[in-house]
Short mmCIF file of C-alpha atoms in Angstrom, two decimals:
data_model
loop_
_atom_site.label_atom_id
_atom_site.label_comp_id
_atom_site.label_asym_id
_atom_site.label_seq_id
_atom_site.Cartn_x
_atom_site.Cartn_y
_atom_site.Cartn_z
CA UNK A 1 6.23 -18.53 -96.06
CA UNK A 2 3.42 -20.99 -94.94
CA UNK A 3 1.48 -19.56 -92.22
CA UNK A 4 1.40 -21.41 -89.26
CA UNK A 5 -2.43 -22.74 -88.33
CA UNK A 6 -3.50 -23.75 -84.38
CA UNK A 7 -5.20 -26.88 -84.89
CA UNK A 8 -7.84 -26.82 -82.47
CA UNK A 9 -9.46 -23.05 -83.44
CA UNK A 10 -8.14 -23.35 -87.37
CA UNK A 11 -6.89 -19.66 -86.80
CA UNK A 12 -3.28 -18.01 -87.93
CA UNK A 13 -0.86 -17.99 -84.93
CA UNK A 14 0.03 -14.72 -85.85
CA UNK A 15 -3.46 -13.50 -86.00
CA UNK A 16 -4.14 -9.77 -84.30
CA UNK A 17 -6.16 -11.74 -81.55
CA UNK A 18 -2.78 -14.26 -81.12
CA UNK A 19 -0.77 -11.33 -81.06
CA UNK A 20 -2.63 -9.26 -78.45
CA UNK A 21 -3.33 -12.54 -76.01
CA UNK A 22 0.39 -12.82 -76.43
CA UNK A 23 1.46 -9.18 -75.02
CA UNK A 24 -1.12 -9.74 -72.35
CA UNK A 25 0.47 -12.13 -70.87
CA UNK A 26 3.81 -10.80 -71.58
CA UNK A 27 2.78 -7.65 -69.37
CA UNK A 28 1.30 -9.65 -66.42
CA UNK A 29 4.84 -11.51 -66.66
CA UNK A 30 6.34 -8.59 -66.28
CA UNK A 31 4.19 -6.75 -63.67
CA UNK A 32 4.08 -9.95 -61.54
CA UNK A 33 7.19 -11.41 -62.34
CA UNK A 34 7.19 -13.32 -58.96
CA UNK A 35 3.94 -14.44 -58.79
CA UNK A 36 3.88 -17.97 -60.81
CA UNK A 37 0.87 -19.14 -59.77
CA UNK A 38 -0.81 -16.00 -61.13
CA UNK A 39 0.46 -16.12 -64.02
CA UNK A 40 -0.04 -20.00 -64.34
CA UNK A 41 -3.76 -19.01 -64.13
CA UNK A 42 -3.69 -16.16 -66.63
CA UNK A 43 -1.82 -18.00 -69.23
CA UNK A 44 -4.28 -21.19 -68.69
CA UNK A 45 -7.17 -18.99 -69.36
CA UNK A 46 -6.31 -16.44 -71.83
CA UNK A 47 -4.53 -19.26 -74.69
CA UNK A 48 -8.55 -20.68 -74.64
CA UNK A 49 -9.98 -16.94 -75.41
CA UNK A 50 -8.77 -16.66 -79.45
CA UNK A 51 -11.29 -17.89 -81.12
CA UNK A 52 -13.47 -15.33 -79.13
CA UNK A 53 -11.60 -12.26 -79.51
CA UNK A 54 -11.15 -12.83 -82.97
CA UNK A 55 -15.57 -12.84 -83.55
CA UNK A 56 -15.78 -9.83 -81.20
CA UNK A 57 -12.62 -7.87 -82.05
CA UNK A 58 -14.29 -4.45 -79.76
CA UNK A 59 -12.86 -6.59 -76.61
CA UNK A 60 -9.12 -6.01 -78.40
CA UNK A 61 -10.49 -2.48 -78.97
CA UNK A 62 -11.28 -1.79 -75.43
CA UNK A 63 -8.81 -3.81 -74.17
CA UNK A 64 -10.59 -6.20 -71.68
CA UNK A 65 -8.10 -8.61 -71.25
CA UNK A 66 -5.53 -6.75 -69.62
CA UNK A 67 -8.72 -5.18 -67.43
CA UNK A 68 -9.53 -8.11 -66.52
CA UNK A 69 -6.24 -9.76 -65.71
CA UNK A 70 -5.51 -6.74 -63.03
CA UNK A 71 -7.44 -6.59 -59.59
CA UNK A 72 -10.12 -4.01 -58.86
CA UNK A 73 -8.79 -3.64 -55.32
CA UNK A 74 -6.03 -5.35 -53.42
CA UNK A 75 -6.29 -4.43 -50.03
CA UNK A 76 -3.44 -5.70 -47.09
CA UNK A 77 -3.48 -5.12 -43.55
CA UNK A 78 -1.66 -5.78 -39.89
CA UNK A 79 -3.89 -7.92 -37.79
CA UNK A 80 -2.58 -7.94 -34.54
CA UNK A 81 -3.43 -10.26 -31.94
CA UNK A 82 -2.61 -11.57 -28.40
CA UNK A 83 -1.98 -15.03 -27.41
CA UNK A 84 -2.67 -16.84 -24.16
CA UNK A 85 0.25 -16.15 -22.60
CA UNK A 86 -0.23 -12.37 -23.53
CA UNK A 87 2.61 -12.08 -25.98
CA UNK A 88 1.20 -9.84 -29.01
CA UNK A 89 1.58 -11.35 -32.27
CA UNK A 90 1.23 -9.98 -35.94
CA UNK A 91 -0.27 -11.49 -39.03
CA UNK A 92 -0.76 -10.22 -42.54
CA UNK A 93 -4.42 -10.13 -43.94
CA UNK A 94 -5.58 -10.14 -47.60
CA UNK A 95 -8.85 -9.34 -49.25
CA UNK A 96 -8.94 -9.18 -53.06
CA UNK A 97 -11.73 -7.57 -54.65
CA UNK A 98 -10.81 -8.85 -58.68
CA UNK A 99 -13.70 -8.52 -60.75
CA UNK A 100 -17.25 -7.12 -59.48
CA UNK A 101 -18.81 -6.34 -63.39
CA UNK A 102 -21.56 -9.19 -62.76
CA UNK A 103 -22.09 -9.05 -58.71
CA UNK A 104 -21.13 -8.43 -55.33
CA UNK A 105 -17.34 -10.19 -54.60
CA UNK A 106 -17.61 -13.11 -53.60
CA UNK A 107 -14.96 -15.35 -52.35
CA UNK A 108 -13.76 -17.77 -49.50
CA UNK A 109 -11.51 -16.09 -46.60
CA UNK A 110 -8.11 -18.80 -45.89
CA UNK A 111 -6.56 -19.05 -42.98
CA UNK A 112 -3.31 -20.72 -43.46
CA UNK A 113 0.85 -20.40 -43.22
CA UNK A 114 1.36 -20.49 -47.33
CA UNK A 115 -1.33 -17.83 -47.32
CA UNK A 116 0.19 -14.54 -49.15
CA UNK A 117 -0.36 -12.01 -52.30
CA UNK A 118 0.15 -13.97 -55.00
CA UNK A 119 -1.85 -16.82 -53.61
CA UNK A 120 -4.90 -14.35 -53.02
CA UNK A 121 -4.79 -13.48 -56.31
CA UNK A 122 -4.64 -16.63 -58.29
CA UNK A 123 -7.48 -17.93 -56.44
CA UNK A 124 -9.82 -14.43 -56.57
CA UNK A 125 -8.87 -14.60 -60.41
CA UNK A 126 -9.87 -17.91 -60.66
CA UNK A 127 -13.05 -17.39 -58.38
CA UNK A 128 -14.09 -14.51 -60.92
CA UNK A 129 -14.43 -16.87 -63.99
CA UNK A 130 -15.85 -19.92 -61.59
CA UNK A 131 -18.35 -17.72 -60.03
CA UNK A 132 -19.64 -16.72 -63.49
CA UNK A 133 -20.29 -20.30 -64.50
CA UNK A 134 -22.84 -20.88 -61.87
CA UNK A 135 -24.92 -18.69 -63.62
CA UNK A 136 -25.50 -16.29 -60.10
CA UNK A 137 -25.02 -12.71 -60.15
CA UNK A 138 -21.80 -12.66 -58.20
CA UNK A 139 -18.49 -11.03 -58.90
CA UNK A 140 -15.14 -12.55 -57.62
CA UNK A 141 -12.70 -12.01 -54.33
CA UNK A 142 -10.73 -14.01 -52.26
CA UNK A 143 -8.94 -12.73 -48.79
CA UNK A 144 -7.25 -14.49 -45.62
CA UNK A 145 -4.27 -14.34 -43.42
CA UNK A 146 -1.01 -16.21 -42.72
CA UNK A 147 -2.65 -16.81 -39.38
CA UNK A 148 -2.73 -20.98 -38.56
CA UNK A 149 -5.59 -21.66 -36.74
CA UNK A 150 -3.91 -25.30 -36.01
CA UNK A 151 -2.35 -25.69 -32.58
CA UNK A 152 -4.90 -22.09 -31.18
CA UNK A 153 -6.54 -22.43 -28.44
CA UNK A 154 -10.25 -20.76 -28.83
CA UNK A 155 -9.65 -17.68 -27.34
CA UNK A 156 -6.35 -17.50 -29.29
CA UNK A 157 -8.84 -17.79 -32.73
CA UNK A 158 -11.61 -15.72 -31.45
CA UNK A 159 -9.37 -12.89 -30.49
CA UNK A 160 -7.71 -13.21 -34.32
CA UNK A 161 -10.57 -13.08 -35.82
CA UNK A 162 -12.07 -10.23 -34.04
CA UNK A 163 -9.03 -8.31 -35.12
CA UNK A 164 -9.21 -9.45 -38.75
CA UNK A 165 -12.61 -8.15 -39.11
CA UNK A 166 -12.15 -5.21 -37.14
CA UNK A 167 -10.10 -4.07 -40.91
CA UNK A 168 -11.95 -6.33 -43.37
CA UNK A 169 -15.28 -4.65 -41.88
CA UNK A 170 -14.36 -2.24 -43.47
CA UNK A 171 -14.50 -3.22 -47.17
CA UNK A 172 -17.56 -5.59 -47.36
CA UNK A 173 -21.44 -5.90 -47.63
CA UNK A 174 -24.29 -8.01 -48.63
CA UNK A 175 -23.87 -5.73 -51.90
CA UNK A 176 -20.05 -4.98 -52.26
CA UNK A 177 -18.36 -8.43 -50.99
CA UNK A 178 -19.80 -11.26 -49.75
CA UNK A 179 -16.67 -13.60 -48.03
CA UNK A 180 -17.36 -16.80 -46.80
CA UNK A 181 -14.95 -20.47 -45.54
CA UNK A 182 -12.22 -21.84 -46.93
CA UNK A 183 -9.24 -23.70 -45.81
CA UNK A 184 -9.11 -23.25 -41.53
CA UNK A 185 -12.01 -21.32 -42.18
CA UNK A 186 -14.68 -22.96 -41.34
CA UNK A 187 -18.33 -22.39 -38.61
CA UNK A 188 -16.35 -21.44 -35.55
CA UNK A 189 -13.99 -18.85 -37.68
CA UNK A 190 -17.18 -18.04 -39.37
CA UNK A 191 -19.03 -17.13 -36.06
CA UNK A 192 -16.48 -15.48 -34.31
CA UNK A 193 -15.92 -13.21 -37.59
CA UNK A 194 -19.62 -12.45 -37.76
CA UNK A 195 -20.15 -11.93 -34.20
CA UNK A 196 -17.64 -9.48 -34.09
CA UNK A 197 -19.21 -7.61 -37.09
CA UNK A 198 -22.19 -7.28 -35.87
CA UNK A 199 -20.85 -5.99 -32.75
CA UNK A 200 -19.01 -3.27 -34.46
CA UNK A 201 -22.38 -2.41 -37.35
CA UNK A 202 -24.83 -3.33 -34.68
CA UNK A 203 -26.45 -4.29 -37.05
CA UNK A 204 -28.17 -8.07 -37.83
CA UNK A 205 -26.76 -8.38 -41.81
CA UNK A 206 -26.91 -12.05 -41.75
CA UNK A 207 -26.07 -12.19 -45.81
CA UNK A 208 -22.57 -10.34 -45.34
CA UNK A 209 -20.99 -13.50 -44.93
CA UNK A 210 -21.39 -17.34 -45.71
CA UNK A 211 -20.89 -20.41 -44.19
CA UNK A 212 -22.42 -19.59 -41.03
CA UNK A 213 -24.41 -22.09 -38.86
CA UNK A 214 -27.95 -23.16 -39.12
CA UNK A 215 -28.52 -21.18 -35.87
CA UNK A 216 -28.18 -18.03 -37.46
CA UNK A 217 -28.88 -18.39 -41.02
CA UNK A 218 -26.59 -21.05 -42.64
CA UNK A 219 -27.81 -23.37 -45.51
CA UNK A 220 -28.05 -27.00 -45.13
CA UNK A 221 -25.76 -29.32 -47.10
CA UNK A 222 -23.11 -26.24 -47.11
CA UNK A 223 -20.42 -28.15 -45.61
CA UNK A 224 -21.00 -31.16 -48.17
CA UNK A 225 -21.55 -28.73 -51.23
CA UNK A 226 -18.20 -28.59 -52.68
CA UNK A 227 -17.28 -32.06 -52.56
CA UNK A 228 -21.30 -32.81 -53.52
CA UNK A 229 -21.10 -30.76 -56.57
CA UNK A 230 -17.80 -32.01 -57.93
CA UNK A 231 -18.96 -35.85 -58.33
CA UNK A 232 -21.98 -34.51 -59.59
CA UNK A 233 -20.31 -32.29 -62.68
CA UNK A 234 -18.24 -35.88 -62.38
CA UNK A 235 -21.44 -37.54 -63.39
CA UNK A 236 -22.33 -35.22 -66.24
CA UNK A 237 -18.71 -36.14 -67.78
CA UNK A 238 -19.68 -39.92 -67.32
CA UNK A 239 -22.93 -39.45 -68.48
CA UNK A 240 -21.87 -37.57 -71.62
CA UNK A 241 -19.84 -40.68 -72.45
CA UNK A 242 -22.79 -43.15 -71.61
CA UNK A 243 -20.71 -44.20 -68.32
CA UNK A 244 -22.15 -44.14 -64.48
CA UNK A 245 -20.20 -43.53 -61.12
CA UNK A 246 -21.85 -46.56 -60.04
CA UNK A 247 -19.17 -49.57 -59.93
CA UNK A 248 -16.23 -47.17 -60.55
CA UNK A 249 -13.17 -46.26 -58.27
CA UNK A 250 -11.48 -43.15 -57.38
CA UNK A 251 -8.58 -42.27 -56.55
CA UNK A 252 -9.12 -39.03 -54.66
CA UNK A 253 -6.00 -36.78 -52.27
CA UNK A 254 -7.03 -34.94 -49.49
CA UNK A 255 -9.26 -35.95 -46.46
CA UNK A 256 -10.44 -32.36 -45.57
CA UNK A 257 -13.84 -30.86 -46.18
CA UNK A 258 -14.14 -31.39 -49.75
CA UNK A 259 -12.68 -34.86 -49.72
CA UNK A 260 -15.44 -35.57 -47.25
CA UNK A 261 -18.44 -34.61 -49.15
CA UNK A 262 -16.99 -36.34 -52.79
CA UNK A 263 -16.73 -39.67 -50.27
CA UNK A 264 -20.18 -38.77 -49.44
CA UNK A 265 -21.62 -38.83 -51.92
CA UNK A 266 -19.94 -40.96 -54.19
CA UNK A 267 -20.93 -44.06 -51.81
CA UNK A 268 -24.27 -43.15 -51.88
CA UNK A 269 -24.06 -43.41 -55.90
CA UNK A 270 -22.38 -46.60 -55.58
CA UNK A 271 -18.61 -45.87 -57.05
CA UNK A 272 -15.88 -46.68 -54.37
CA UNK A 273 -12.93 -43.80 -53.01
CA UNK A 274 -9.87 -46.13 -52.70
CA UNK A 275 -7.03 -43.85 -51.63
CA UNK A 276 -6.89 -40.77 -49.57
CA UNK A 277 -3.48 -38.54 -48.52
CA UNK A 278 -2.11 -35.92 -46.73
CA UNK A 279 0.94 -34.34 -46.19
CA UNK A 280 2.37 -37.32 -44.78
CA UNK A 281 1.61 -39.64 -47.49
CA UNK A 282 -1.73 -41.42 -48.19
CA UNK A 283 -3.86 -44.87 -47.75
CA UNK A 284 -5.33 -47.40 -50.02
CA UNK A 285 -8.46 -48.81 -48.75
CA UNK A 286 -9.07 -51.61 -50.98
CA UNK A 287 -12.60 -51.76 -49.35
CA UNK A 288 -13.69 -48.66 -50.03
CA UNK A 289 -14.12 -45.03 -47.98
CA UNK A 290 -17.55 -45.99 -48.15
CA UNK A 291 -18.80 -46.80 -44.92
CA UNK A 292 -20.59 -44.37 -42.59
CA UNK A 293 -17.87 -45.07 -39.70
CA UNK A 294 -14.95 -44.51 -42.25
CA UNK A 295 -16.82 -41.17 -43.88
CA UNK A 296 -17.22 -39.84 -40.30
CA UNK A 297 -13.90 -40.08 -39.36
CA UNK A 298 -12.52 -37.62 -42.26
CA UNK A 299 -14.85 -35.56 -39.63
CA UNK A 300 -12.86 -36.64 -36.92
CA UNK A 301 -10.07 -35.98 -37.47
CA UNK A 302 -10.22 -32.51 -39.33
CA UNK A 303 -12.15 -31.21 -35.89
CA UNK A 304 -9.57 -32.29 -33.94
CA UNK A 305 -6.90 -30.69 -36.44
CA UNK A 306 -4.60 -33.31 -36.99
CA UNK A 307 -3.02 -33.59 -40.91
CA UNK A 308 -2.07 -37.38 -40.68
CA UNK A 309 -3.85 -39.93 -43.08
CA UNK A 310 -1.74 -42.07 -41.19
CA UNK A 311 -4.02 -42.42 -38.84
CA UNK A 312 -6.66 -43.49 -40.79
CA UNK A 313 -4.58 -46.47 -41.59
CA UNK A 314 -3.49 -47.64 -38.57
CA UNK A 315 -7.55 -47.11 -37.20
CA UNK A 316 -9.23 -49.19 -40.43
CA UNK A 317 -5.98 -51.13 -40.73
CA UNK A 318 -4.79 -49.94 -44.55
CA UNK A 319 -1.34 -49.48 -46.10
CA UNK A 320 -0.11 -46.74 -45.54
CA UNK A 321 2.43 -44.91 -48.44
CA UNK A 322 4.83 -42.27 -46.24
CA UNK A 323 6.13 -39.84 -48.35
CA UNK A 324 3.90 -40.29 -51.89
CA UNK A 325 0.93 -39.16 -53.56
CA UNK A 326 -1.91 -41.83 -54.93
CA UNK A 327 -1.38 -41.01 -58.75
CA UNK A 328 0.45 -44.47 -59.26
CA UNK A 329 -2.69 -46.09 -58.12
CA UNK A 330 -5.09 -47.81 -60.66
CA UNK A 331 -8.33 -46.01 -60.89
CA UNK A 332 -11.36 -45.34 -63.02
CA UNK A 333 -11.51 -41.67 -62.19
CA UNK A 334 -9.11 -39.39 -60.66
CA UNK A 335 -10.37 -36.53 -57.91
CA UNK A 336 -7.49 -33.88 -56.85
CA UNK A 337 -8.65 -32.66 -53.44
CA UNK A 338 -5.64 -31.59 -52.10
CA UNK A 339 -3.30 -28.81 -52.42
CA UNK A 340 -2.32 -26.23 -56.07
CA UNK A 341 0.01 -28.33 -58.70
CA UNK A 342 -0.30 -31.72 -56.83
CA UNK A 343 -0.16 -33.35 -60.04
CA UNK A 344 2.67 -32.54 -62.22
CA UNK A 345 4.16 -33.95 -65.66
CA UNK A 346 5.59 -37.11 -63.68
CA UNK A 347 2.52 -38.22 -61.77
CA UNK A 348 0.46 -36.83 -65.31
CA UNK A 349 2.64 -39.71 -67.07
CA UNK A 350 1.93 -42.53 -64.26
CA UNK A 351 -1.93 -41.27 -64.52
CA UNK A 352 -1.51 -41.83 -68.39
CA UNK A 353 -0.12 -45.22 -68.29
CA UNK A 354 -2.69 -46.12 -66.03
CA UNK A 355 -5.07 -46.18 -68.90
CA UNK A 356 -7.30 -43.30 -66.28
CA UNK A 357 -9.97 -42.00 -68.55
CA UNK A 358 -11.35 -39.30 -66.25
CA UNK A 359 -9.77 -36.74 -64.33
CA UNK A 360 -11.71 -33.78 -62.17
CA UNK A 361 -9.83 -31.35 -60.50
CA UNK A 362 -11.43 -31.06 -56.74
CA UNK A 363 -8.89 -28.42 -55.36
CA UNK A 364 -8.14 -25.26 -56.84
CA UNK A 365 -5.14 -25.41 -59.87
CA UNK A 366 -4.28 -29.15 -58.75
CA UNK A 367 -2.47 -29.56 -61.90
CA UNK A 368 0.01 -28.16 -63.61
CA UNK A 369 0.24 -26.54 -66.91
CA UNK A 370 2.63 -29.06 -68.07
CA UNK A 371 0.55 -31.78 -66.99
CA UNK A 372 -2.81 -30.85 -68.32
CA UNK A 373 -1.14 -30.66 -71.61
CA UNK A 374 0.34 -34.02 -71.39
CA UNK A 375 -2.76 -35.65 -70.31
CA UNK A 376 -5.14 -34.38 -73.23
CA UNK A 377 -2.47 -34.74 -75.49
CA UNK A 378 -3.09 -38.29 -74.33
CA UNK A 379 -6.70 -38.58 -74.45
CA UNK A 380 -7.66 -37.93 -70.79
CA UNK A 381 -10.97 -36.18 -70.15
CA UNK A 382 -10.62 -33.35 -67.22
CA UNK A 383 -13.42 -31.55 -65.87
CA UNK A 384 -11.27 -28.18 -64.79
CA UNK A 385 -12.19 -27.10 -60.89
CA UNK A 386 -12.99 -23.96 -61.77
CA UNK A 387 -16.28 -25.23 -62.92
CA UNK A 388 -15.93 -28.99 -61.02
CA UNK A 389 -16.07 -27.13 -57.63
CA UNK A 390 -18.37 -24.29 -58.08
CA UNK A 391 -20.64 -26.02 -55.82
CA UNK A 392 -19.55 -23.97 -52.74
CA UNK A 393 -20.08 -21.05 -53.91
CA UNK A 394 -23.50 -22.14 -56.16
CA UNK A 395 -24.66 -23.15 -52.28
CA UNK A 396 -23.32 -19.77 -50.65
CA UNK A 397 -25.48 -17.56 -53.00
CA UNK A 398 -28.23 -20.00 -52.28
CA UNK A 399 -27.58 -19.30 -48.70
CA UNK A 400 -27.88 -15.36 -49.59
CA UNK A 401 -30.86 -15.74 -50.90
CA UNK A 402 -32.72 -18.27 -48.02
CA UNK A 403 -31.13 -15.59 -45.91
CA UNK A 404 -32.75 -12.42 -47.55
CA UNK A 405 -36.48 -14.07 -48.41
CA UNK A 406 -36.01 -14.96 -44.48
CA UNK A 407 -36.81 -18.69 -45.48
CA UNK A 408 -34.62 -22.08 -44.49
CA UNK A 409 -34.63 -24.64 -47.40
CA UNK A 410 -34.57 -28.42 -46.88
CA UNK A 411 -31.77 -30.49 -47.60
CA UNK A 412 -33.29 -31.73 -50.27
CA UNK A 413 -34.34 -28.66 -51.92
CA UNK A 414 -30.51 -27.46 -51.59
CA UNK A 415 -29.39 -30.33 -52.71
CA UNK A 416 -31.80 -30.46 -55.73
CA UNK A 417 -30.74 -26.78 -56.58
CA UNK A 418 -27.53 -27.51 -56.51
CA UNK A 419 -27.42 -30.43 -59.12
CA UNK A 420 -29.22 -28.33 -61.40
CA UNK A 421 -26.50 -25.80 -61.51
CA UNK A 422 -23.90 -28.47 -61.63
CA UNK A 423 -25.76 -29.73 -64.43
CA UNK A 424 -26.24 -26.21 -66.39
CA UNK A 425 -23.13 -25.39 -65.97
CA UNK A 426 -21.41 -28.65 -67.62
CA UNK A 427 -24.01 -27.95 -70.12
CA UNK A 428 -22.71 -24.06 -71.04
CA UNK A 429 -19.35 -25.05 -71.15
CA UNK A 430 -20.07 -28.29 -73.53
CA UNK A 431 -22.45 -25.97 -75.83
CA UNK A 432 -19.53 -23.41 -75.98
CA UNK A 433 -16.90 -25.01 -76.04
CA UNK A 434 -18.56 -26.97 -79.82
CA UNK A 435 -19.65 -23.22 -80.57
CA UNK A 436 -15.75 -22.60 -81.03
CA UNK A 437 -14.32 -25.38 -82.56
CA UNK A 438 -12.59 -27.00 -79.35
CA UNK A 439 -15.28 -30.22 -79.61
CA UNK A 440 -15.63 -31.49 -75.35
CA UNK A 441 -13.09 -29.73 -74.33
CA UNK A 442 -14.27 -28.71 -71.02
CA UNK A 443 -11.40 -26.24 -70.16
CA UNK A 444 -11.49 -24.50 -73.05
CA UNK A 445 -15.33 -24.10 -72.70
CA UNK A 446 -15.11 -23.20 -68.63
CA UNK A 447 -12.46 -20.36 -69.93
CA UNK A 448 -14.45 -19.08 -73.07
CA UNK A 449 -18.34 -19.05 -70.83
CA UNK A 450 -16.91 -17.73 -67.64
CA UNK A 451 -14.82 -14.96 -69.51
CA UNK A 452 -17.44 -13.91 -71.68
CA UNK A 453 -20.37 -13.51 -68.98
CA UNK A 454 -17.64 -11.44 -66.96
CA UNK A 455 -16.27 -9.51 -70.39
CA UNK A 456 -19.99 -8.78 -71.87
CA UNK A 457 -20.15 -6.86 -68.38
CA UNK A 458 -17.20 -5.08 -68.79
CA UNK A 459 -17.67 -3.90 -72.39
CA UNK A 460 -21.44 -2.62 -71.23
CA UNK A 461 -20.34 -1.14 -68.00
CA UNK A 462 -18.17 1.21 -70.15
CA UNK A 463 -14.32 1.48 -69.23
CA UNK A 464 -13.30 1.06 -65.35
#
């Protein structure tokens, strides 16, 4: 019998290396059998690592995958709370401590309803392998609560938070976990969550956390750096292809933080943001979200908590699509800002037919297996988010360390920094990714660099 050959690594599909990814990922089926997400993100990853296991066959030995597809520490806790009217409420909190072989955790804290277990995990997984791409000595977490901060008053928020960190307190440190902003996280949740902390320490440990405000230690351009650092790996992607931003639209979801800073910046390099959504549906603005009264009211309304992009049409006077996502739309790149699996195997087919050359994923997972599949298959180029938005984090640790040389950086030399690790890191994972046979195939490279900075670690470190 003919033995069946993967195209792309030119190895036997029933290799020991095929074999053993295989009955990984049948065992973190069966452990987390409800958790798809999680195991969306494992099975993304480890079907990229068998070219690599098969040159260094001591990480089947010592069995790293299935060490590194299980947490170090999951930790869950009650965080009670009162409201204004004095009613006691109770929320669930989350800190996931996945993979420290390289660094402190490090990982955003989310504040939001979907917020639970398996979402925790996905993302700290995720944040392991994108926190080793930026080249920083940083290990990955990622922690919140089913607490909404939408609709609180502040006391109602400050008096949550105080109780979250009153357990999280607990389980961090400038050199055991590092958590910083993320979704309805963000400088007030931030400040209320270190001002409680160093209440209880009594202590000043202004690197403990990230995201704070430039009053007490935060980095300039933080805010921006996510949605700064994704149109700049966007421009290494163009570049590689002899292509600019400048002249090109983008069809981008979301209008929250990230989508902010990637309309930021990609008017200042001259390409035009045409649609924008939320969960009511989403704009086309012909025009462009390019002017500094448009780009400052995504700031608008995100302070003032409301999720309609609706509004945004009826202020700037835009259609306005109830009820669908922008994927139908014609555009020369495509930015996923949103929400996990906003593109599937439907809108991957209207992106196709489109003729979209570029796709980078903004948001964390924004497409789904299915869908990546179909759109390579199909000759679309996708810059994964697990490198694409590693400027966050890239700026947090640059934060850490303004914070412990006790020095404040300027914008520009943030900004500067930043790019350069946006640049390095599309770099890595186009070196590695031709190292193994996969040609610019920048999710296979993001998987194969990330895991083996985090797996080198492991093997060294002995077995833990």
């Amino acid at each position: 019998m003919k033995d069946t050959i993967n195209p792309k690594t030119n190895l036997k599909e029933d290799s020991i290396s095929h074999r053993y990814i295989k009955s990984v990922i049948d065992k973190v089926k069966k452990i987390n059998n409800n958790e798809e997400k999680f195991i969306q993100a494992v099975e993304e990853v480890l079907n990229s690592l068998e070219p690599v296991l098969s040159r260094y066959p001591e990480y089947i030995e010592t069995n790293i995958l299935e060490r590194f597809c299980e947490p170090e520490r999951q930790i869950v806790f009650k965080v009670p709370w009162e409201d204004d009217m004095g009613n006691i409420k109770v929320n669930r909190g989350f800190r996931i401590q996945f993979n420290g072989a390289i660094g402190p955790y490090k990982g955003g804290l989310r504040f939001h309803p979907s917020v639970d277990l398996e979402t925790i995990k996905f993302l700290a997984f995720e944040q392991t392998l994108k926190n080793a791409l930026t080249g920083l000595p940083i290990g990955g977490g990622k922690g919140g609560s089913d607490f909404d901060p939408k609709g609180k008053s502040d006391g109602e928020i400050r008096r949550f938070c105080e109780s979250f960190i009153c357990e999280l307190y607990k389980h961090i440190g400038k050199d055991i976990d590092i958590p910083a902003g993320d979704i309805g996280v963000g400088k007030k949740e931030i400040g209320y969550l270190f001002g409680y902390y160093r209440r209880i320490k009594g202590t000043f440990e202004n690197s403990v956390i990230t995201g704070k405000d430039l009053s007490y230690g935060g980095s300039l351009i933080r805010p921006e750096s996510t949605g700064f650092g994704i149109v700049y790996f966007c421009r290494e992607i163009l570049n590689h292809f002899k292509e600019d931003i400048y002249g090109k639209t983008v069809a981008l979801s979301g209008f929250g933080n990230v989508s902010w800073g990637v309309c930021k910046k990609i008017a200042e390099l001259g390409g035009k943001v045409i649609t924008l959504s939320g969960p009511d549906g989403y704009i086309y603005d012909a025009k462009g979200v390019s002017t500094k009264e448009k780009i400052d009211y995504l700031i608008e309304m995100r302070n003032s908590g409301r999720d309609k992009i609706e509004d945004y049409s009826k202020k700037f006077n835009v259609p306005f699509f109830s009820g669908e996502k922008p994927w139908k739309v014609k555009a020369d790149i495509i930015i996923p800002c949103a929400i996990e699996n906003d593109i599937d195997l439907n809108s991957a087919k209207d992106i196709v037919k489109n003729g979209v050359k570029y796709l980078c994923e903004g948001a964390n997972m924004p497409c789904t297996n299915e869908a990546i599949n179909y759109m390579r298959e199909n000759g679309v180029i996708i810059g994964p988010f697990k490198a694409a938005n590693a400027g966050g984090v890239a700026v947090s640790v640059l934060e850490i360390s303004q914070n412990n040389m006790k020095l404040s950086w300027s914008k520009e030399e943030v900004d500067l920094k930043l790019n350069e690790i946006m640049v390095n890191i599309h770099k890595n994972i186009v070196s590695i990714s031709s190292q193994y046979g996969f040609g610019y195939d920048l999710i296979s490279g993001a998987n194969i660099y990330g895991f083996m900075k985090v797996a080198k670690a492991m093997y060294m470190q002995g077995i833990y």
